[in-house]
Coordinates of C-alpha atoms and ligand atoms in Angstrom, one line a residue:
X1 CA -4.0 28.6 -5.0
X2 CA -2.2 27.3 -1.8
X3 CA -3.0 23.6 -1.1
X4 CA -3.4 23.9 2.7
X5 CA -7.0 24.8 3.4
X6 CA -8.0 27.8 5.4
X7 CA -10.6 25.7 7.2
X8 CA -11.3 22.0 6.8
X9 CA -10.5 20.2 3.5
X10 CA -13.5 19.4 1.3
X11 CA -14.8 16.2 -0.2
X12 CA -14.7 15.7 -4.0
X13 CA -18.2 14.5 -5.2
X14 CA -19.4 14.7 -8.8
X15 CA -16.6 17.1 -9.8
X16 CA -17.3 19.6 -7.0
X17 CA -15.6 20.4 -3.8
X18 CA -18.2 20.1 -1.0
X19 CA -18.1 20.3 2.8
X20 CA -20.5 17.3 3.0
X21 CA -23.3 16.9 5.5
X22 CA -21.2 16.0 8.5
X23 CA -18.9 18.1 10.7
X24 CA -15.1 18.0 10.6
X25 CA -12.4 16.0 12.4
X26 CA -8.9 16.9 13.5
X27 CA -5.6 15.8 11.9
X28 CA -2.8 15.3 14.3
X29 CA 0.9 15.6 13.5
X30 CA 2.4 12.3 14.8
X31 CA 5.8 13.9 15.5
X32 CA 4.5 16.9 17.5
X33 CA 1.0 15.8 18.6
X34 CA -0.2 19.3 17.4
X35 CA -3.4 19.6 15.4
X36 CA -2.4 20.3 11.8
X37 CA -5.9 21.1 10.6
X38 CA -9.3 19.6 9.9
X39 CA -11.0 17.4 7.2
X40 CA -14.6 17.1 6.2
X41 CA -16.2 14.2 8.2
X42 CA -18.5 12.7 5.5
X43 CA -21.6 10.8 6.4
X44 CA -23.3 7.8 4.8
X45 CA -25.4 10.2 2.8
X46 CA -22.3 11.8 1.3
X47 CA -20.8 8.4 0.5
X48 CA -24.0 7.4 -1.2
X49 CA -23.9 10.6 -3.3
X50 CA -20.3 9.9 -4.3
X51 CA -21.2 6.3 -5.3
X52 CA -24.2 7.6 -7.3
X53 CA -21.9 10.1 -9.1
X54 CA -19.3 7.4 -10.0
X55 CA -22.1 5.1 -11.2
X56 CA -23.6 7.8 -13.3
X57 CA -20.2 8.8 -14.9
X58 CA -19.5 5.2 -15.7
X59 CA -23.0 4.3 -17.1
X60 CA -23.8 7.5 -19.0
X61 CA -20.5 8.9 -20.4
X62 CA -17.9 7.7 -22.9
X63 CA -15.2 7.6 -20.1
X64 CA -14.7 3.9 -20.2
X65 CA -14.3 3.8 -24.0
X66 CA -12.2 6.9 -24.7
X67 CA -8.7 5.6 -23.9
X68 CA -6.8 8.6 -25.3
X69 CA -8.9 11.0 -23.2
X70 CA -8.1 9.1 -20.0
X71 CA -4.4 9.0 -20.8
X72 CA -4.5 12.8 -21.3
X73 CA -6.2 13.5 -18.0
X74 CA -3.9 11.2 -16.0
X75 CA -0.9 13.1 -17.4
X76 CA -2.6 16.4 -16.7
X77 CA -3.1 15.3 -13.1
X78 CA 0.5 14.1 -12.7
X79 CA 1.8 17.4 -13.9
X80 CA -0.5 19.5 -11.7
X81 CA 0.4 17.4 -8.7
X82 CA 4.1 17.7 -9.4
X83 CA 3.8 21.4 -9.6
X84 CA 2.6 21.3 -6.0
X85 CA 5.3 18.8 -4.9
X86 CA 6.9 20.9 -2.2
X87 CA 3.5 21.9 -0.6
X88 CA 2.5 18.2 -0.6
X89 CA 5.9 17.3 0.9
X90 CA 5.4 19.5 3.9
X91 CA 1.7 18.5 4.4
X92 CA 2.6 14.7 4.0
X93 CA 5.4 14.8 6.5
X94 CA 3.1 16.7 8.9
X95 CA 0.2 14.4 8.5
X96 CA 1.9 11.0 8.1
X97 CA 5.0 11.6 10.2
X98 CA 7.0 10.0 7.4
X99 CA 10.7 10.9 7.1
X100 CA 11.0 13.6 4.5
X101 CA 13.6 11.6 2.5
X102 CA 10.9 9.1 1.6
X103 CA 8.8 11.9 -0.1
X104 CA 11.3 11.9 -2.9
X105 CA 10.3 8.3 -3.5
X106 CA 7.4 6.2 -2.5
X107 CA 5.8 8.6 -0.1
X108 CA 5.0 11.2 -2.8
X109 CA 6.9 11.9 -6.0
X110 CA 7.3 8.2 -7.0
X111 CA 3.6 7.4 -7.1
X112 CA 2.6 10.8 -8.7
X113 CA 5.2 10.3 -11.5
X114 CA 3.9 6.7 -11.9
X115 CA 0.6 8.1 -13.1
X116 CA 2.4 8.5 -16.4
X117 CA 3.0 4.7 -16.5
X118 CA -0.8 4.0 -16.2
X119 CA -1.6 6.7 -18.8
X120 CA 0.8 4.9 -21.2
X121 CA -0.9 1.6 -20.5
X122 CA -4.3 3.1 -21.4
X123 CA -2.9 4.0 -24.8
X124 CA -0.8 0.9 -25.5
X125 CA -2.8 -1.9 -23.9
X126 CA -4.2 -4.5 -26.4
X127 CA -7.9 -3.8 -25.8
X128 CA -9.0 -6.2 -28.5
X129 CA -7.3 -9.5 -29.3
X130 CA -8.1 -11.6 -32.3
X131 CA -8.4 -15.3 -31.5
X132 CA -8.7 -16.3 -35.1
X133 CA -11.0 -18.9 -36.5
X134 CA -12.2 -22.1 -34.9
X135 CA -15.0 -24.6 -35.6
X136 CA -16.9 -25.1 -32.3
X137 CA -19.6 -27.7 -33.0
X138 CA -18.5 -27.9 -36.6
X139 CA -19.4 -24.3 -37.5
X140 CA -16.7 -21.9 -38.5
X141 CA -16.4 -18.8 -36.3
X142 CA -14.2 -15.8 -36.0
X143 CA -13.5 -14.9 -32.3
X144 CA -12.1 -12.0 -30.5
X145 CA -11.5 -10.9 -26.9
X146 CA -12.4 -7.4 -25.8
X147 CA -11.1 -5.9 -22.5
X148 CA -13.6 -3.6 -20.8
X149 CA -13.5 -1.5 -17.7
X150 CA -15.0 -3.4 -14.8
X151 CA -17.2 -0.5 -13.5
X152 CA -17.3 1.5 -10.3
X153 CA -14.3 1.0 -7.9
X154 CA -14.6 1.5 -4.2
X155 CA -11.0 2.2 -3.1
X156 CA -10.3 1.9 0.7
X157 CA -6.8 2.8 1.8
X158 CA -4.6 2.9 5.0
X159 CA -2.4 5.6 6.4
X160 CA 1.2 4.3 6.2
X161 CA 2.0 5.2 2.5
X162 CA -1.2 7.2 1.6
X163 CA -0.1 8.6 -1.7
X164 CA 1.6 5.4 -2.9
X165 CA -1.5 3.3 -2.1
X166 CA -4.1 5.9 -3.3
X167 CA -2.4 6.4 -6.6
X168 CA -1.7 2.7 -7.1
X169 CA -5.5 2.3 -7.1
X170 CA -6.7 5.5 -8.7
X171 CA -4.0 5.4 -11.5
X172 CA -4.8 1.9 -12.9
X173 CA -8.5 2.1 -12.2
X174 CA -8.9 5.3 -14.1
X175 CA -6.6 4.2 -16.9
X176 CA -8.7 1.1 -17.3
X177 CA -11.8 3.2 -17.7
X178 CA -13.4 2.6 -14.3
X179 CA -14.8 5.4 -12.1
X180 CA -13.7 5.6 -8.5
X181 CA -14.8 6.5 -5.0
X182 CA -11.7 6.8 -2.8
X183 CA -12.1 6.5 1.0
X184 CA -8.7 7.2 2.7
X185 CA -7.8 6.3 6.2
X186 CA -9.1 8.6 9.0
X187 CA -5.4 9.4 10.1
X188 CA -4.4 10.8 6.7
X189 CA -7.4 12.5 5.0
X190 CA -5.4 15.5 3.6
X191 CA -3.1 13.3 1.4
X192 CA -6.3 12.3 -0.4
X193 CA -8.5 15.4 0.0
X194 CA -5.9 17.8 -1.3
X195 CA -5.4 15.7 -4.4
X196 CA -9.2 16.1 -4.8
X197 CA -8.7 19.9 -4.6
X198 CA -6.1 19.8 -7.4
X199 CA -8.4 17.6 -9.5
X200 CA -11.3 20.0 -9.1
X201 CA -9.4 23.2 -9.6
X202 CA -6.6 22.3 -12.0
X203 CA -7.7 19.4 -14.2
X204 CA -10.5 18.7 -16.7
X205 CA -11.6 15.3 -15.3
X206 CA -15.3 14.9 -16.1
X207 CA -17.6 15.1 -13.0
X208 CA -18.0 11.8 -11.1
X209 CA -15.1 9.8 -12.5
X210 CA -13.1 10.3 -9.4
X211 CA -14.7 11.1 -6.0
X212 CA -12.8 11.4 -2.7
X213 CA -14.7 11.0 0.6
X214 CA -12.8 11.6 3.9
X215 CA -14.4 10.4 7.2
X216 CA -13.5 9.5 10.7
X217 CA -16.0 6.7 10.5
X218 CA -14.7 3.3 9.3
X219 CA -18.3 2.4 8.5
X220 CA -18.0 4.4 5.2
X221 CA -15.5 1.8 4.1
X222 CA -18.0 -0.9 4.9
X223 CA -20.6 1.0 3.0
X224 CA -18.4 0.8 -0.2
X225 CA -18.0 -2.9 0.3
X226 CA -21.8 -3.5 0.5
X227 CA -23.3 -1.0 -1.8
X228 CA -24.6 -2.9 -4.9
X229 CA -23.7 0.1 -7.2
X230 CA -20.0 -0.6 -6.6
X231 CA -18.5 -3.3 -8.9
X232 CA -15.0 -3.7 -7.3
X233 CA -13.6 -3.2 -3.9
X234 CA -9.9 -2.4 -3.9
X235 CA -8.7 -2.6 -0.3
X236 CA -5.4 -2.1 1.3
X237 CA -5.1 -2.4 5.1
X238 CA -4.9 -5.0 7.8
X239 CA -5.7 -8.7 7.3
X240 CA -8.5 -8.5 9.9
X241 CA -10.3 -5.7 8.1
X242 CA -9.6 -7.3 4.7
X243 CA -11.5 -10.4 5.9
X244 CA -14.5 -8.2 6.9
X245 CA -14.4 -6.4 3.5
X246 CA -14.4 -9.7 1.7
X247 CA -17.3 -11.0 3.7
X248 CA -19.3 -7.8 3.2
X249 CA -18.6 -7.7 -0.5
X250 CA -19.8 -11.3 -0.9
X251 CA -23.4 -10.0 -0.4
X252 CA -23.5 -8.4 -3.8
X253 CA -20.7 -10.7 -5.2
X254 CA -18.3 -7.9 -6.0
X255 CA -14.8 -8.5 -7.3
X256 CA -12.5 -8.0 -4.4
X257 CA -8.9 -7.0 -4.5
X258 CA -7.0 -7.2 -1.2
X259 CA -3.5 -6.0 -0.2
X260 CA -3.1 -7.0 3.4
X261 CA -0.5 -7.4 6.2
X262 CA 2.9 -9.1 6.2
X263 CA 5.6 -10.6 8.5
X264 CA 8.3 -11.0 5.9
X265 CA 11.6 -12.8 6.5
X266 CA 15.1 -11.5 5.9
X267 CA 17.1 -14.7 5.3
X268 CA 20.9 -14.6 5.7
X269 CA 22.7 -17.7 4.3
X270 CA 26.0 -18.9 5.8
X271 CA 27.9 -17.7 2.7
X272 CA 26.5 -14.1 2.9
X273 CA 28.4 -11.0 3.9
X274 CA 27.0 -10.9 7.4
X275 CA 27.9 -7.3 8.2
X276 CA 26.2 -5.9 5.1
X277 CA 23.2 -8.2 5.5
X278 CA 22.5 -7.4 9.1
X279 CA 23.1 -3.6 8.6
X280 CA 20.5 -3.7 5.8
X281 CA 18.0 -5.6 7.9
X282 CA 18.4 -3.0 10.6
X283 CA 17.9 -0.1 8.1
X284 CA 14.9 -1.8 6.6
X285 CA 13.0 -2.3 9.8
X286 CA 13.4 1.3 11.0
X287 CA 12.4 2.9 7.7
X288 CA 9.2 4.9 8.4
X289 CA 9.3 3.4 11.9
X290 CA 8.6 0.0 10.5
X291 CA 5.2 1.0 9.2
X292 CA 5.4 -0.8 5.8
X293 CA 3.5 -4.0 5.0
X294 CA 6.5 -5.4 3.0
X295 CA 9.2 -4.5 5.6
X296 CA 11.2 -7.6 6.7
X297 CA 10.6 -8.0 10.4
X298 CA 12.0 -11.4 11.0
X299 CA 15.8 -11.7 10.6
X300 CA 16.8 -15.4 10.1
X301 CA 20.5 -16.0 10.5
X302 CA 22.7 -19.1 10.6
X303 CA 22.7 -20.6 14.2
X304 CA 26.6 -20.6 14.2
X305 CA 26.6 -16.9 13.6
X306 CA 23.8 -15.9 15.8
X307 CA 25.9 -14.0 18.4
X308 CA 27.8 -12.1 15.8
X309 CA 24.7 -11.2 13.8
X310 CA 22.9 -10.0 16.9
X311 CA 25.8 -7.7 17.8
X312 CA 26.0 -6.3 14.2
X313 CA 22.3 -5.7 14.1
X314 CA 22.2 -4.1 17.6
X315 CA 25.1 -1.8 16.7
X316 CA 23.4 -0.8 13.4
X317 CA 20.1 0.0 15.2
X318 CA 22.0 2.1 17.7
X319 CA 23.0 4.4 14.8
X320 CA 19.4 4.7 13.6
X321 CA 17.6 6.5 16.4
X322 CA 14.1 7.7 16.0
X323 CA 14.0 11.4 15.1
X324 CA 12.3 14.5 13.6
X325 CA 10.8 13.4 10.3
X326 CA 11.4 16.9 8.8
X327 CA 15.2 16.3 9.1
X328 CA 16.5 15.0 5.9
X329 CA 18.8 12.5 7.7
X330 CA 16.0 10.8 9.6
X331 CA 15.1 7.3 8.7
X332 CA 12.9 6.4 11.6
X333 CA 10.2 8.9 12.4
X334 CA 7.2 8.5 14.8
X335 CA 4.5 5.9 14.4
X336 CA 1.1 7.3 13.3
X337 CA -0.8 7.7 16.6
X338 CA -0.8 7.1 20.3
X339 CA -3.0 4.0 19.7
X340 CA -0.4 2.6 17.3
X341 CA 2.5 3.3 19.8
X342 CA 0.5 1.6 22.4
X343 CA 0.1 -1.4 20.1
X344 CA 3.8 -1.6 19.4
X345 CA 4.7 -1.2 23.1
X346 CA 2.3 -4.0 24.0
X347 CA 4.1 -6.3 21.6
X348 CA 7.5 -5.5 23.1
X349 CA 6.0 -6.2 26.5
X350 CA 4.6 -9.5 25.2
X351 CA 8.1 -10.4 23.8
X352 CA 9.5 -9.8 27.3
X353 CA 6.8 -11.9 28.9
X354 CA 7.4 -14.8 26.4
X355 CA 11.0 -14.9 27.5
X356 CA 12.6 -12.7 24.8
X357 CA 15.6 -10.5 25.4
X358 CA 15.4 -6.8 24.3
X359 CA 18.9 -6.4 22.8
X360 CA 18.4 -2.7 22.2
X361 CA 15.5 -0.2 22.4
X362 CA 12.2 -1.4 23.8
X363 CA 11.1 2.0 25.1
X364 CA 10.5 5.6 24.1
X365 CA 13.5 7.7 23.0
X366 CA 14.9 9.9 25.7
X367 CA 14.3 13.6 25.3
X368 CA 11.3 13.3 23.1
X369 CA 8.3 14.0 25.3
X370 CA 6.1 15.0 22.3
X371 CA 5.3 12.7 19.4
X372 CA 4.6 9.0 19.1
X373 CA 8.1 7.8 18.9
X374 CA 9.3 4.2 19.6
X375 CA 13.0 3.2 19.9
X376 CA 14.3 0.9 17.2
X377 CA 14.1 -2.5 18.9
X378 CA 15.8 -5.9 18.5
X379 CA 14.4 -9.0 20.2
X380 CA 16.3 -12.2 20.5
X381 CA 15.8 -15.5 22.4
X382 CA 12.4 -16.3 20.9
X383 CA 11.6 -18.8 18.2
X384 CA 9.2 -18.4 15.2
X385 CA 6.2 -19.7 17.2
X386 CA 6.3 -16.6 19.5
X387 CA 3.5 -14.1 18.9
X388 CA 5.9 -11.3 18.1
X389 CA 7.4 -13.5 15.3
X390 CA 3.9 -14.5 14.0
X391 CA 1.9 -11.3 14.2
X392 CA 2.3 -7.9 12.4
X393 CA 3.6 -5.3 14.9
X394 CA 3.9 -2.4 12.4
X395 CA 6.6 -0.6 14.4
X396 CA 10.5 -0.5 14.3
X397 CA 10.7 -4.0 15.9
X398 CA 12.9 -6.8 14.6
X399 CA 13.0 -10.4 15.8
X400 CA 16.2 -12.3 15.2
X401 CA 15.8 -16.1 14.9
X402 CA 18.5 -18.7 14.2
X403 CA 18.1 -21.2 11.4
X404 CA 19.9 -24.6 10.7
X405 CA 20.6 -24.2 7.0
X406 CA 18.8 -23.2 3.8
X407 CA 15.9 -25.6 4.0
X408 CA 15.3 -24.7 7.6
X409 CA 15.4 -21.0 6.7
X410 CA 12.7 -21.6 4.0
X411 CA 10.6 -23.6 6.5
X412 CA 10.7 -20.8 9.1
X413 CA 10.0 -18.1 6.5
X414 CA 6.9 -20.0 5.3
X415 CA 5.8 -20.8 8.8
X416 CA 3.6 -17.6 8.8
X417 CA 0.0 -16.9 7.9
X418 CA 1.4 -14.1 5.7
X419 CA 3.2 -14.3 2.3
X420 CA 3.9 -10.7 1.2
X421 CA 7.6 -10.2 0.7
X422 CA 11.1 -11.3 1.7
X423 CA 14.8 -10.9 1.2
X424 CA 17.7 -13.4 0.9
X425 CA 21.4 -12.7 1.2
X426 CA 24.1 -15.1 0.0
X427 CA 26.7 -15.8 -2.6
X428 CA 25.9 -19.1 -4.2
X429 CA 23.4 -18.5 -7.0
X430 CA 21.9 -22.0 -6.8
X431 CA 21.3 -21.7 -3.1
X432 CA 19.8 -18.2 -3.5
X433 CA 17.5 -19.4 -6.2
X434 CA 16.4 -22.4 -4.1
X435 CA 15.4 -19.9 -1.4
X436 CA 13.6 -17.5 -3.7
X437 CA 11.7 -20.4 -5.2
X438 CA 10.9 -21.9 -1.9
X439 CA 9.6 -18.9 0.0
X440 CA 5.8 -18.3 -0.7
X441 CA 5.6 -14.6 -1.1
X442 CA 4.7 -12.1 -3.8
X443 CA 8.0 -10.3 -3.9
X444 CA 11.6 -11.3 -3.0
X445 CA 14.8 -9.2 -3.0
X446 CA 18.2 -10.7 -3.5
X447 CA 21.2 -9.1 -1.7
X448 CA 19.3 -5.8 -1.2
X449 CA 17.7 -5.7 -4.7
X450 CA 14.8 -3.2 -5.0
X451 CA 11.7 -4.6 -6.8
X452 CA 9.4 -1.5 -6.1
X453 CA 8.5 0.1 -9.4
X454 CA 5.3 1.1 -11.3
X455 CA 5.7 -1.8 -13.8
X456 CA 6.3 -4.5 -11.0
X457 CA 3.1 -6.2 -9.7
X458 CA 3.0 -6.1 -5.9
X459 CA 0.9 -8.3 -3.7
X460 CA 0.8 -11.3 -1.4
X461 CA 0.2 -15.0 -1.1
X462 CA -1.8 -16.6 1.7
X463 CA -3.4 -14.1 4.2
X464 CA -1.4 -11.2 2.7
X465 CA -4.0 -10.7 0.0
X466 CA -5.7 -11.5 -3.3
X467 CA -4.6 -10.0 -6.6
X468 CA -1.7 -7.7 -7.6
X469 CA -1.3 -3.9 -7.6
X470 CA 0.7 -2.0 -10.2
X471 CA 2.2 -3.4 -13.4
X472 CA 0.1 -4.8 -16.2
X473 CA -1.3 -7.3 -13.7
X474 CA -2.5 -4.5 -11.4
X475 CA -4.1 -2.7 -14.4
X476 CA -5.9 -5.9 -15.4
X477 CA -7.5 -6.1 -12.0
X478 CA -9.8 -3.3 -13.1
X479 CA -10.8 -5.0 -16.4
X480 CA -13.4 -7.6 -17.5
X481 CA -13.0 -9.8 -20.5
X482 CA -15.7 -10.1 -23.1
X483 CA -15.5 -12.9 -25.7
X484 CA -17.2 -12.1 -29.0
X485 CA -17.8 -14.6 -31.9
X486 CA -19.4 -14.3 -35.4
X487 CA -19.9 -16.8 -38.2
X488 CA -16.8 -16.8 -40.5
Ligands
NAD501 P1 -7.0 -0.9 8.7 O1 -7.4 -2.2 8.1 O2 -7.4 -0.5 10.1 O3 -7.8 0.3 7.8 C1 -7.6 0.4 6.4 C2 -8.8 1.1 5.8 O4 -9.9 0.3 6.0 C3 -9.1 2.5 6.4 O5 -9.4 3.4 5.4 C4 -10.3 2.2 7.3 O6 -11.1 3.3 7.6 C5 -11.0 1.1 6.5 N1 -11.9 0.3 7.3 C6 -11.8 -0.1 8.6 N2 -12.8 -1.0 8.9 C7 -13.5 -1.2 7.8 C8 -14.5 -2.1 7.4 N3 -15.1 -2.9 8.3 N4 -14.9 -2.2 6.1 C9 -14.3 -1.4 5.2 N5 -13.3 -0.6 5.4 C10 -12.9 -0.5 6.7 O7 -5.5 -0.7 8.4 P2 -4.6 0.5 8.8 O8 -4.4 0.4 10.3 O9 -5.1 1.8 8.3 O10 -3.2 0.2 8.0 C11 -2.3 -0.7 8.5 C12 -2.4 -2.1 7.9 O11 -2.4 -2.0 6.4 C13 -1.3 -3.0 8.2 O12 -1.9 -4.3 8.5 C14 -0.5 -3.1 6.9 O13 0.2 -4.3 6.8 C15 -1.6 -3.0 5.9 N6 -1.0 -2.5 4.6 C16 -0.9 -3.4 3.6 C17 -0.3 -3.0 2.4 C18 -0.2 -4.0 1.3 O14 -0.1 -3.5 0.2 N7 -0.2 -5.3 1.5 C19 0.1 -1.8 2.3 C20 0.0 -0.9 3.3 C21 -0.6 -1.3 4.5

């Protein structure tokens, strides 16, 4: 059965593929501006039916207690999806505009394969822990802790790495025994809906344990945050929306899990290999046109080497022009939409008006009159208080800022409302460790290290979020702890 639907993609509600009670909406290829297809445009009524199905599956079946069954179905899903990898690759590049090379990693095959990690966790996790005997109030008791699934999960996701983020929620939530309603971003409905098609047609998941509801209406996300039948909201997106989700969820006092924005620093110490560091910083900021929450978008370099660092970074960016995402050599594709391009361009304009110098880029690539492309851009001449250094641009835009030594670099890195990720380059181990320990972020890379992996918890400090995704910590976000005691 081919994945690409003949008409609009369907919703997955209570184990069935349904068109829903709304109409459909268009999916636009960001690289060509052509309409790729349509997705079902769910209504509040459809969302309510999906929540009811998830609630029913959680409350009336053995799903949350049968760990082996869940592991089996997660592996079944992984294998079914991998069998469609090439179809998904084509659809993902067309819908997301992501460079095809990324689909061999975090844009597709990585997160599908990682479903196996969560299946393993369902089987190997210590669901019951003996706490031994104690004598509270003088009476001997034997105590144990039982981990239990937290309930119905409302998963709300963005468009930039749709498979990675959808599976980093679906995988651990289902492995933990929760049931799920997934609402993907309006820009990337197929990446979720076609997973729903595979689930319905090629797996044995019981009805209602996973529901997928696509919509052009953000209000359906808000509905998940407020509906009292949902126990946890697992949200990835912008900090502004995350704040709204948290406020909405407080009405019914849901557990809230938030992965939000970032403005991460790439710190170059004065004993670092400047050429390697600056080339890596350039490569990082253009990858997927800078549309990654953990991408390092502030390059902090020793003041004495500012001119040299600026020249190296500028030359590196010159070799990383934005191009066709279907080309295997492309690192920087388009941004997701005309609105996103407008947002990126307005930040470049703002940098100019704040007195910044555009060292390279700053416009649209010549010869590309279709597609939402932005030139890789380097901004100098601004300090960390400028808006372009403080706010998330979400485009291929790097700000280079001088620092006056290691402590100053740590101070600048932390002078941000965000705390998601970062990178330090240097030689002296003690100095590197001081920076790693001093920067308040959820992940740090040393000299180009790669922390991204299914077993590594990812998340942010400060306004970059609450909680961790992936790893054992990410799995435990979907659990409750029950303490049990009996007289011994
Ligand atoms: P967004 O916040 O606009 O939307 C994210 C999701 O929230 C979408 O599904 C949207 O429909 C839904 N939504 C919108 N308003 C809502 C509301 N009031 N209540 C509930 N749901 C609502 O984000 P985006 O533009 O799709 O994605 C880009 C942002 O995501 C960036 O800020 C980026 O940093 C962030 N992001 C963070 C991480 C992370 O793990 N920290 C990962 C990827 C993206």
